[in-house]
Amino acid sequence: MAELMEKASSWLSLLPRITTINLLEVAIISILVYEILFWVKNTRAWTVLKGLGVILIFAVFAAVLHLNTILWILEKTTGIAVTALLVVFQPELRKALEQLGSQNIISNILSFDDAKDHRSFDDKTINELVRATFEMAKVKTGALMVIERAASLKEIERTGIEVNGLVSSQLLINIFEHNTPLHDGAVIIRGNRVAAATCYLPLSDNMSISKDLGTRHRAAVGVSEVTDSVTIVVSEETGRVTVAEGGTLKRVTDAEGLRTILAGVKGQVETGSRLKIWKGRLKNERKADE
């Protein structure tokens, strides 16, 4: 028994030593692999990945059977295939990078803006948004209202017409009224103001979105995939109210439900604003000490 334990100990001594750094690396790599697989599963890359799997199995068979000509062809086309994949998946890769950038990790750490965050809004704005949404829903007036949070919507705003007016139910209803100059497209809401109207939003290519939903809902999902914005959608066909956030759609059945969602958004924005003010005060205090 002692001899067996000694042999087991000698075998274990041959294994590499596992440190805390090694465990940290394993955890990081595991998270990255999971996120990549999750991204692949929800894009066109999943279908192509299955095709690549078939090619890989074919290459293994070619190696086992020593089909040297086929192996030579596969070796020479590998570099071209990688470049072709980058070109084919350029939209998906760009969207993934936009989602990563919209997290504002660096800005949350390094931002020292001590001014009041212009993206925060008050309860009056929430009430006006809720009133306008369900007034338009009653008469089946299509609407698309994007509420800006941490990620800037300036690029999307430039595609529309500047409004810069206080949020009110009358203003929003007039904008989306049929056959008016500003009714087509989305409005961008920044804080308590309607920043722009007739804005064009990126369309989502998520194939899981119901075919019963039109371009308006696909645009709402699209902008929520690349930014942290919250979008209120009123269907022109059914009058249904839907909220798009984080690439998903949520049906809202009554005014109280929408008010609860917007109150949550308001709380998140105010929390971020207070954090920036606190960091700005710390910076000012350091300057005063110097």
mmCIF file of C-alpha atoms in Angstrom:
data_model
loop_
_atom_site.group_PDB
_atom_site.id
_atom_site.type_symbol
_atom_site.label_atom_id
_atom_site.label_comp_id
_atom_site.label_asym_id
_atom_site.label_seq_id
_atom_site.Cartn_x
_atom_site.Cartn_y
_atom_site.Cartn_z
ATOM 1 C CA MET A 1 0.000 0.000 0.000
ATOM 2 C CA ALA A 2 2.810 2.358 0.876
ATOM 3 C CA GLU A 3 4.510 1.530 -2.417
ATOM 4 C CA LEU A 4 1.290 2.302 -4.306
ATOM 5 C CA MET A 5 0.931 5.660 -2.547
ATOM 6 C CA GLU A 6 4.549 6.467 -3.363
ATOM 7 C CA LYS A 7 3.997 5.726 -7.058
ATOM 8 C CA ALA A 8 0.825 7.843 -7.105
ATOM 9 C CA SER A 9 2.724 10.693 -5.447
ATOM 10 C CA SER A 10 5.523 10.439 -8.013
ATOM 11 C CA TRP A 11 3.000 10.546 -10.863
ATOM 12 C CA LEU A 12 1.253 13.597 -9.394
ATOM 13 C CA SER A 13 4.607 15.352 -9.086
ATOM 14 C CA LEU A 14 4.956 15.124 -12.870
ATOM 15 C CA LEU A 15 1.789 17.195 -13.389
ATOM 16 C CA PRO A 16 2.242 20.945 -13.887
ATOM 17 C CA ARG A 17 1.554 23.052 -10.830
ATOM 18 C CA ILE A 18 -1.835 24.809 -10.945
ATOM 19 C CA THR A 19 -1.725 28.364 -9.635
ATOM 20 C CA THR A 20 -4.375 31.036 -9.053
ATOM 21 C CA ILE A 21 -3.336 32.682 -12.319
ATOM 22 C CA ASN A 22 -4.006 29.434 -14.182
ATOM 23 C CA LEU A 23 -7.505 29.202 -12.690
ATOM 24 C CA LEU A 24 -8.171 32.834 -13.605
ATOM 25 C CA GLU A 25 -7.074 32.190 -17.186
ATOM 26 C CA VAL A 26 -9.310 29.125 -17.429
ATOM 27 C CA ALA A 27 -12.278 31.147 -16.157
ATOM 28 C CA ILE A 28 -11.656 33.987 -18.644
ATOM 29 C CA ILE A 29 -11.212 31.615 -21.578
ATOM 30 C CA SER A 30 -14.366 29.709 -20.594
ATOM 31 C CA ILE A 31 -16.404 32.925 -20.551
ATOM 32 C CA LEU A 32 -14.978 34.018 -23.908
ATOM 33 C CA VAL A 33 -15.696 30.640 -25.526
ATOM 34 C CA TYR A 34 -19.247 30.691 -24.147
ATOM 35 C CA GLU A 35 -19.895 34.213 -25.449
ATOM 36 C CA ILE A 36 -18.483 33.335 -28.881
ATOM 37 C CA LEU A 37 -20.627 30.200 -29.117
ATOM 38 C CA PHE A 38 -23.699 32.151 -27.956
ATOM 39 C CA TRP A 39 -22.994 34.802 -30.617
ATOM 40 C CA VAL A 40 -22.490 32.147 -33.295
ATOM 41 C CA LYS A 41 -25.723 30.371 -32.344
ATOM 42 C CA ASN A 42 -27.775 33.559 -32.808
ATOM 43 C CA THR A 43 -26.329 34.613 -36.178
ATOM 44 C CA ARG A 44 -25.863 33.191 -39.650
ATOM 45 C CA ALA A 45 -22.479 31.920 -38.439
ATOM 46 C CA TRP A 46 -24.200 28.852 -36.943
ATOM 47 C CA THR A 47 -25.134 27.508 -40.385
ATOM 48 C CA VAL A 48 -21.665 28.198 -41.744
ATOM 49 C CA LEU A 49 -20.092 26.603 -38.667
ATOM 50 C CA LYS A 50 -21.958 23.378 -39.396
ATOM 51 C CA GLY A 51 -20.638 23.523 -42.955
ATOM 52 C CA LEU A 52 -17.105 23.997 -41.647
ATOM 53 C CA GLY A 53 -17.635 20.980 -39.416
ATOM 54 C CA VAL A 54 -18.446 18.876 -42.465
ATOM 55 C CA ILE A 55 -15.301 20.127 -44.216
ATOM 56 C CA LEU A 56 -13.222 19.337 -41.105
ATOM 57 C CA ILE A 57 -14.566 15.752 -41.003
ATOM 58 C CA PHE A 58 -13.771 15.416 -44.707
ATOM 59 C CA ALA A 59 -10.219 16.669 -44.062
ATOM 60 C CA VAL A 60 -9.756 14.089 -41.270
ATOM 61 C CA PHE A 61 -10.837 11.290 -43.616
ATOM 62 C CA ALA A 62 -8.473 12.619 -46.284
ATOM 63 C CA ALA A 63 -5.607 12.552 -43.791
ATOM 64 C CA VAL A 64 -6.436 9.016 -42.635
ATOM 65 C CA LEU A 65 -6.647 7.723 -46.216
ATOM 66 C CA HIS A 66 -3.537 9.721 -47.269
ATOM 67 C CA LEU A 67 -5.338 11.630 -50.027
ATOM 68 C CA ASN A 68 -2.393 13.954 -50.543
ATOM 69 C CA THR A 69 -3.824 15.937 -53.453
ATOM 70 C CA ILE A 70 -6.971 16.838 -51.510
ATOM 71 C CA LEU A 71 -4.903 17.731 -48.444
ATOM 72 C CA TRP A 72 -2.711 19.994 -50.605
ATOM 73 C CA ILE A 73 -5.799 21.774 -51.984
ATOM 74 C CA LEU A 74 -7.223 22.262 -48.474
ATOM 75 C CA GLU A 75 -3.893 23.631 -47.248
ATOM 76 C CA LYS A 76 -3.638 26.148 -50.082
ATOM 77 C CA THR A 77 -7.250 27.383 -49.738
ATOM 78 C CA THR A 78 -7.218 27.823 -45.949
ATOM 79 C CA GLY A 79 -5.840 31.376 -46.070
ATOM 80 C CA ILE A 80 -8.330 32.434 -48.724
ATOM 81 C CA ALA A 81 -11.178 30.841 -46.734
ATOM 82 C CA VAL A 82 -10.312 32.855 -43.606
ATOM 83 C CA THR A 83 -10.347 36.116 -45.594
ATOM 84 C CA ALA A 84 -13.643 35.134 -47.235
ATOM 85 C CA LEU A 85 -15.217 34.445 -43.827
ATOM 86 C CA LEU A 86 -14.171 37.880 -42.572
ATOM 87 C CA VAL A 87 -15.821 39.477 -45.613
ATOM 88 C CA VAL A 88 -18.997 37.382 -45.364
ATOM 89 C CA PHE A 89 -19.435 37.989 -41.640
ATOM 90 C CA GLN A 90 -18.458 41.667 -41.677
ATOM 91 C CA PRO A 91 -21.961 42.816 -40.553
ATOM 92 C CA GLU A 92 -22.060 40.312 -37.681
ATOM 93 C CA LEU A 93 -18.522 41.172 -36.554
ATOM 94 C CA ARG A 94 -19.313 44.881 -36.668
ATOM 95 C CA LYS A 95 -22.483 44.322 -34.621
ATOM 96 C CA ALA A 96 -20.551 42.306 -32.040
ATOM 97 C CA LEU A 97 -17.970 45.087 -31.687
ATOM 98 C CA GLU A 98 -20.753 47.683 -31.423
ATOM 99 C CA GLN A 99 -22.375 45.680 -28.634
ATOM 100 C CA LEU A 100 -19.022 45.485 -26.848
ATOM 101 C CA GLY A 101 -18.472 49.214 -27.270
ATOM 102 C CA SER A 102 -21.983 50.072 -26.080
ATOM 103 C CA GLN A 103 -21.156 48.665 -22.633
ATOM 104 C CA ASN A 104 -19.140 51.847 -21.937
ATOM 105 C CA ILE A 105 -16.794 49.977 -19.609
ATOM 106 C CA ILE A 106 -13.928 52.414 -20.086
ATOM 107 C CA SER A 107 -16.104 55.522 -19.906
ATOM 108 C CA ASN A 108 -17.745 54.304 -16.701
ATOM 109 C CA ILE A 109 -14.303 53.939 -15.130
ATOM 110 C CA LEU A 110 -12.597 57.040 -16.482
ATOM 111 C CA SER A 111 -15.472 59.501 -16.839
ATOM 112 C CA PHE A 112 -15.241 62.522 -14.545
ATOM 113 C CA ASP A 113 -18.167 64.556 -15.811
ATOM 114 C CA ASP A 114 -19.556 66.442 -12.823
ATOM 115 C CA ALA A 115 -22.422 67.995 -14.737
ATOM 116 C CA LYS A 116 -25.990 66.740 -14.595
ATOM 117 C CA ASP A 117 -26.392 63.900 -17.075
ATOM 118 C CA HIS A 118 -28.400 65.184 -20.039
ATOM 119 C CA ARG A 119 -29.899 61.721 -20.542
ATOM 120 C CA SER A 120 -31.844 61.720 -17.254
ATOM 121 C CA PHE A 121 -35.553 62.459 -17.434
ATOM 122 C CA ASP A 122 -38.300 63.158 -14.912
ATOM 123 C CA ASP A 123 -41.692 61.707 -14.056
ATOM 124 C CA LYS A 124 -43.473 64.271 -16.226
ATOM 125 C CA THR A 125 -41.671 62.920 -19.284
ATOM 126 C CA ILE A 126 -42.665 59.372 -18.317
ATOM 127 C CA ASN A 127 -46.315 60.399 -18.013
ATOM 128 C CA GLU A 128 -46.225 62.185 -21.377
ATOM 129 C CA LEU A 129 -44.637 59.160 -23.068
ATOM 130 C CA VAL A 130 -47.205 56.780 -21.576
ATOM 131 C CA ARG A 131 -50.114 59.060 -22.498
ATOM 132 C CA ALA A 132 -48.891 59.529 -26.083
ATOM 133 C CA THR A 133 -48.193 55.804 -26.532
ATOM 134 C CA PHE A 134 -51.647 54.607 -25.575
ATOM 135 C CA GLU A 135 -53.446 57.483 -27.287
ATOM 136 C CA MET A 136 -51.754 56.424 -30.518
ATOM 137 C CA ALA A 137 -52.426 52.761 -29.755
ATOM 138 C CA LYS A 138 -56.179 53.450 -29.509
ATOM 139 C CA VAL A 139 -56.327 54.797 -33.062
ATOM 140 C CA LYS A 140 -53.601 52.458 -34.414
ATOM 141 C CA THR A 141 -51.099 55.183 -35.222
ATOM 142 C CA GLY A 142 -47.698 53.609 -35.845
ATOM 143 C CA ALA A 143 -44.896 55.012 -33.689
ATOM 144 C CA LEU A 144 -41.237 54.346 -32.944
ATOM 145 C CA MET A 145 -39.685 56.174 -29.974
ATOM 146 C CA VAL A 146 -36.064 55.491 -28.997
ATOM 147 C CA ILE A 147 -34.947 56.536 -25.513
ATOM 148 C CA GLU A 148 -31.209 57.187 -25.265
ATOM 149 C CA ARG A 149 -29.300 55.889 -22.262
ATOM 150 C CA ALA A 150 -25.512 55.569 -21.849
ATOM 151 C CA ALA A 151 -24.677 54.776 -25.492
ATOM 152 C CA SER A 152 -24.835 57.861 -27.707
ATOM 153 C CA LEU A 153 -27.388 57.917 -30.535
ATOM 154 C CA LYS A 154 -25.818 60.926 -32.288
ATOM 155 C CA GLU A 155 -25.014 58.906 -35.404
ATOM 156 C CA ILE A 156 -28.641 57.811 -35.739
ATOM 157 C CA GLU A 157 -29.850 61.294 -34.864
ATOM 158 C CA ARG A 158 -27.949 62.733 -37.834
ATOM 159 C CA THR A 159 -30.097 60.640 -40.206
ATOM 160 C CA GLY A 160 -33.216 62.571 -39.187
ATOM 161 C CA ILE A 161 -34.436 66.125 -38.667
ATOM 162 C CA GLU A 162 -33.563 68.064 -35.509
ATOM 163 C CA VAL A 163 -36.518 68.868 -33.264
ATOM 164 C CA ASN A 164 -35.047 69.701 -29.822
ATOM 165 C CA GLY A 165 -38.433 70.135 -28.166
ATOM 166 C CA LEU A 166 -39.712 69.185 -24.730
ATOM 167 C CA VAL A 167 -41.348 65.762 -24.613
ATOM 168 C CA SER A 168 -45.127 66.110 -24.606
ATOM 169 C CA SER A 169 -47.915 63.804 -25.680
ATOM 170 C CA GLN A 170 -49.216 66.424 -28.128
ATOM 171 C CA LEU A 171 -45.827 66.773 -29.810
ATOM 172 C CA LEU A 172 -45.328 63.016 -30.177
ATOM 173 C CA ILE A 173 -48.861 62.440 -31.481
ATOM 174 C CA ASN A 174 -48.443 65.241 -34.028
ATOM 175 C CA ILE A 175 -45.095 63.841 -35.199
ATOM 176 C CA PHE A 176 -46.534 60.369 -35.889
ATOM 177 C CA GLU A 177 -49.855 61.557 -37.321
ATOM 178 C CA HIS A 178 -50.509 60.052 -40.770
ATOM 179 C CA ASN A 179 -49.416 62.069 -43.818
ATOM 180 C CA THR A 180 -47.362 64.568 -41.806
ATOM 181 C CA PRO A 181 -43.775 65.395 -42.857
ATOM 182 C CA LEU A 182 -42.189 63.817 -39.740
ATOM 183 C CA HIS A 183 -44.325 60.694 -39.254
ATOM 184 C CA ASP A 184 -42.029 58.291 -41.137
ATOM 185 C CA GLY A 185 -39.109 56.925 -39.105
ATOM 186 C CA ALA A 186 -38.186 57.067 -35.420
ATOM 187 C CA VAL A 187 -37.856 59.850 -32.874
ATOM 188 C CA ILE A 188 -34.814 60.048 -30.590
ATOM 189 C CA ILE A 189 -35.579 61.054 -27.010
ATOM 190 C CA ARG A 190 -32.687 62.359 -24.951
ATOM 191 C CA GLY A 191 -33.577 63.219 -21.394
ATOM 192 C CA ASN A 192 -36.681 65.430 -21.343
ATOM 193 C CA ARG A 193 -36.397 66.462 -24.993
ATOM 194 C CA VAL A 194 -37.233 65.042 -28.392
ATOM 195 C CA ALA A 195 -33.847 65.394 -30.083
ATOM 196 C CA ALA A 196 -34.779 64.407 -33.661
ATOM 197 C CA ALA A 197 -37.493 62.818 -35.787
ATOM 198 C CA THR A 198 -37.655 60.762 -39.023
ATOM 199 C CA CYS A 199 -34.483 58.921 -37.990
ATOM 200 C CA TYR A 200 -33.440 55.684 -39.690
ATOM 201 C CA LEU A 201 -32.652 52.717 -37.442
ATOM 202 C CA PRO A 202 -30.518 49.651 -38.236
ATOM 203 C CA LEU A 203 -32.645 46.597 -39.011
ATOM 204 C CA SER A 204 -32.065 43.396 -37.068
ATOM 205 C CA ASP A 205 -31.207 40.248 -39.024
ATOM 206 C CA ASN A 206 -32.365 38.005 -36.165
ATOM 207 C CA MET A 207 -34.303 35.226 -37.903
ATOM 208 C CA SER A 208 -36.177 34.322 -34.702
ATOM 209 C CA ILE A 209 -38.286 37.490 -34.878
ATOM 210 C CA SER A 210 -41.871 36.604 -35.755
ATOM 211 C CA LYS A 211 -42.809 37.098 -39.401
ATOM 212 C CA ASP A 212 -46.027 38.722 -38.180
ATOM 213 C CA LEU A 213 -43.965 41.719 -37.048
ATOM 214 C CA GLY A 214 -43.042 44.329 -39.603
ATOM 215 C CA THR A 215 -40.118 46.613 -40.324
ATOM 216 C CA ARG A 216 -40.929 48.899 -37.402
ATOM 217 C CA HIS A 217 -40.406 46.109 -34.857
ATOM 218 C CA ARG A 218 -37.315 44.797 -36.649
ATOM 219 C CA ALA A 219 -35.822 48.302 -36.524
ATOM 220 C CA ALA A 220 -36.596 48.559 -32.802
ATOM 221 C CA VAL A 221 -34.801 45.263 -32.147
ATOM 222 C CA GLY A 222 -31.929 46.351 -34.404
ATOM 223 C CA VAL A 223 -31.156 49.538 -32.488
ATOM 224 C CA SER A 224 -31.475 47.702 -29.152
ATOM 225 C CA GLU A 225 -28.902 45.139 -30.342
ATOM 226 C CA VAL A 226 -26.187 47.726 -31.012
ATOM 227 C CA THR A 227 -26.977 50.196 -28.191
ATOM 228 C CA ASP A 228 -28.409 50.118 -24.671
ATOM 229 C CA SER A 229 -31.415 52.185 -25.727
ATOM 230 C CA VAL A 230 -35.047 51.376 -24.940
ATOM 231 C CA THR A 231 -37.528 51.658 -27.815
ATOM 232 C CA ILE A 232 -41.318 51.970 -27.571
ATOM 233 C CA VAL A 233 -43.166 50.592 -30.605
ATOM 234 C CA VAL A 234 -46.826 51.103 -31.489
ATOM 235 C CA SER A 235 -48.072 48.786 -34.215
ATOM 236 C CA GLU A 236 -49.933 50.462 -37.060
ATOM 237 C CA GLU A 237 -51.783 47.231 -37.913
ATOM 238 C CA THR A 238 -52.900 46.082 -34.449
ATOM 239 C CA GLY A 239 -52.259 49.004 -32.089
ATOM 240 C CA ARG A 240 -50.170 46.757 -29.843
ATOM 241 C CA VAL A 241 -47.505 48.375 -27.663
ATOM 242 C CA THR A 242 -44.112 46.692 -27.480
ATOM 243 C CA VAL A 243 -40.829 47.637 -25.801
ATOM 244 C CA ALA A 244 -37.487 46.619 -27.344
ATOM 245 C CA GLU A 245 -34.452 46.324 -25.076
ATOM 246 C CA GLY A 246 -31.283 44.257 -25.309
ATOM 247 C CA GLY A 247 -32.296 42.659 -28.602
ATOM 248 C CA THR A 248 -35.631 41.368 -27.287
ATOM 249 C CA LEU A 249 -39.262 42.465 -27.590
ATOM 250 C CA LYS A 250 -41.660 42.665 -24.651
ATOM 251 C CA ARG A 251 -45.399 43.146 -25.053
ATOM 252 C CA VAL A 252 -46.943 45.852 -22.844
ATOM 253 C CA THR A 253 -50.664 45.525 -22.221
ATOM 254 C CA ASP A 254 -51.464 48.637 -20.198
ATOM 255 C CA ALA A 255 -50.225 52.082 -19.231
ATOM 256 C CA GLU A 256 -49.093 50.982 -15.781
ATOM 257 C CA GLY A 257 -46.824 48.312 -17.269
ATOM 258 C CA LEU A 258 -45.125 50.852 -19.557
ATOM 259 C CA ARG A 259 -44.810 53.330 -16.688
ATOM 260 C CA THR A 260 -43.055 50.673 -14.593
ATOM 261 C CA ILE A 261 -40.564 49.927 -17.398
ATOM 262 C CA LEU A 262 -39.780 53.609 -17.949
ATOM 263 C CA ALA A 263 -39.398 54.200 -14.200
ATOM 264 C CA GLY A 264 -36.799 51.414 -14.151
ATOM 265 C CA VAL A 265 -34.943 53.029 -17.053
ATOM 266 C CA LYS A 266 -35.058 56.381 -15.241
ATOM 267 C CA GLY A 267 -33.573 54.805 -12.113
ATOM 268 C CA GLN A 268 -30.701 53.236 -14.069
ATOM 269 C CA VAL A 269 -29.886 56.529 -15.797
ATOM 270 C CA GLU A 270 -29.932 58.449 -12.507
ATOM 271 C CA THR A 271 -27.662 55.879 -10.862
ATOM 272 C CA GLY A 272 -25.115 56.301 -13.661
ATOM 273 C CA SER A 273 -25.400 60.072 -13.407
ATOM 274 C CA ARG A 274 -24.739 60.073 -9.648
ATOM 275 C CA LEU A 275 -21.701 57.836 -10.183
ATOM 276 C CA LYS A 276 -20.251 60.300 -12.680
ATOM 277 C CA ILE A 277 -20.924 63.227 -10.327
ATOM 278 C CA TRP A 278 -19.191 61.375 -7.472
ATOM 279 C CA LYS A 279 -16.149 60.642 -9.629
ATOM 280 C CA GLY A 280 -16.077 64.259 -10.789
ATOM 281 C CA ARG A 281 -16.064 65.486 -7.186
ATOM 282 C CA LEU A 282 -13.172 63.174 -6.379
ATOM 283 C CA LYS A 283 -11.238 64.648 -9.286
ATOM 284 C CA ASN A 284 -11.985 68.211 -8.157
ATOM 285 C CA GLU A 285 -10.913 67.353 -4.614
ATOM 286 C CA ARG A 286 -7.608 65.997 -5.893
ATOM 287 C CA LYS A 287 -7.067 69.207 -7.877
ATOM 288 C CA ALA A 288 -7.793 71.284 -4.771
ATOM 289 C CA ASP A 289 -5.298 69.271 -2.728
ATOM 290 C CA GLU A 290 -2.624 69.910 -5.325
#
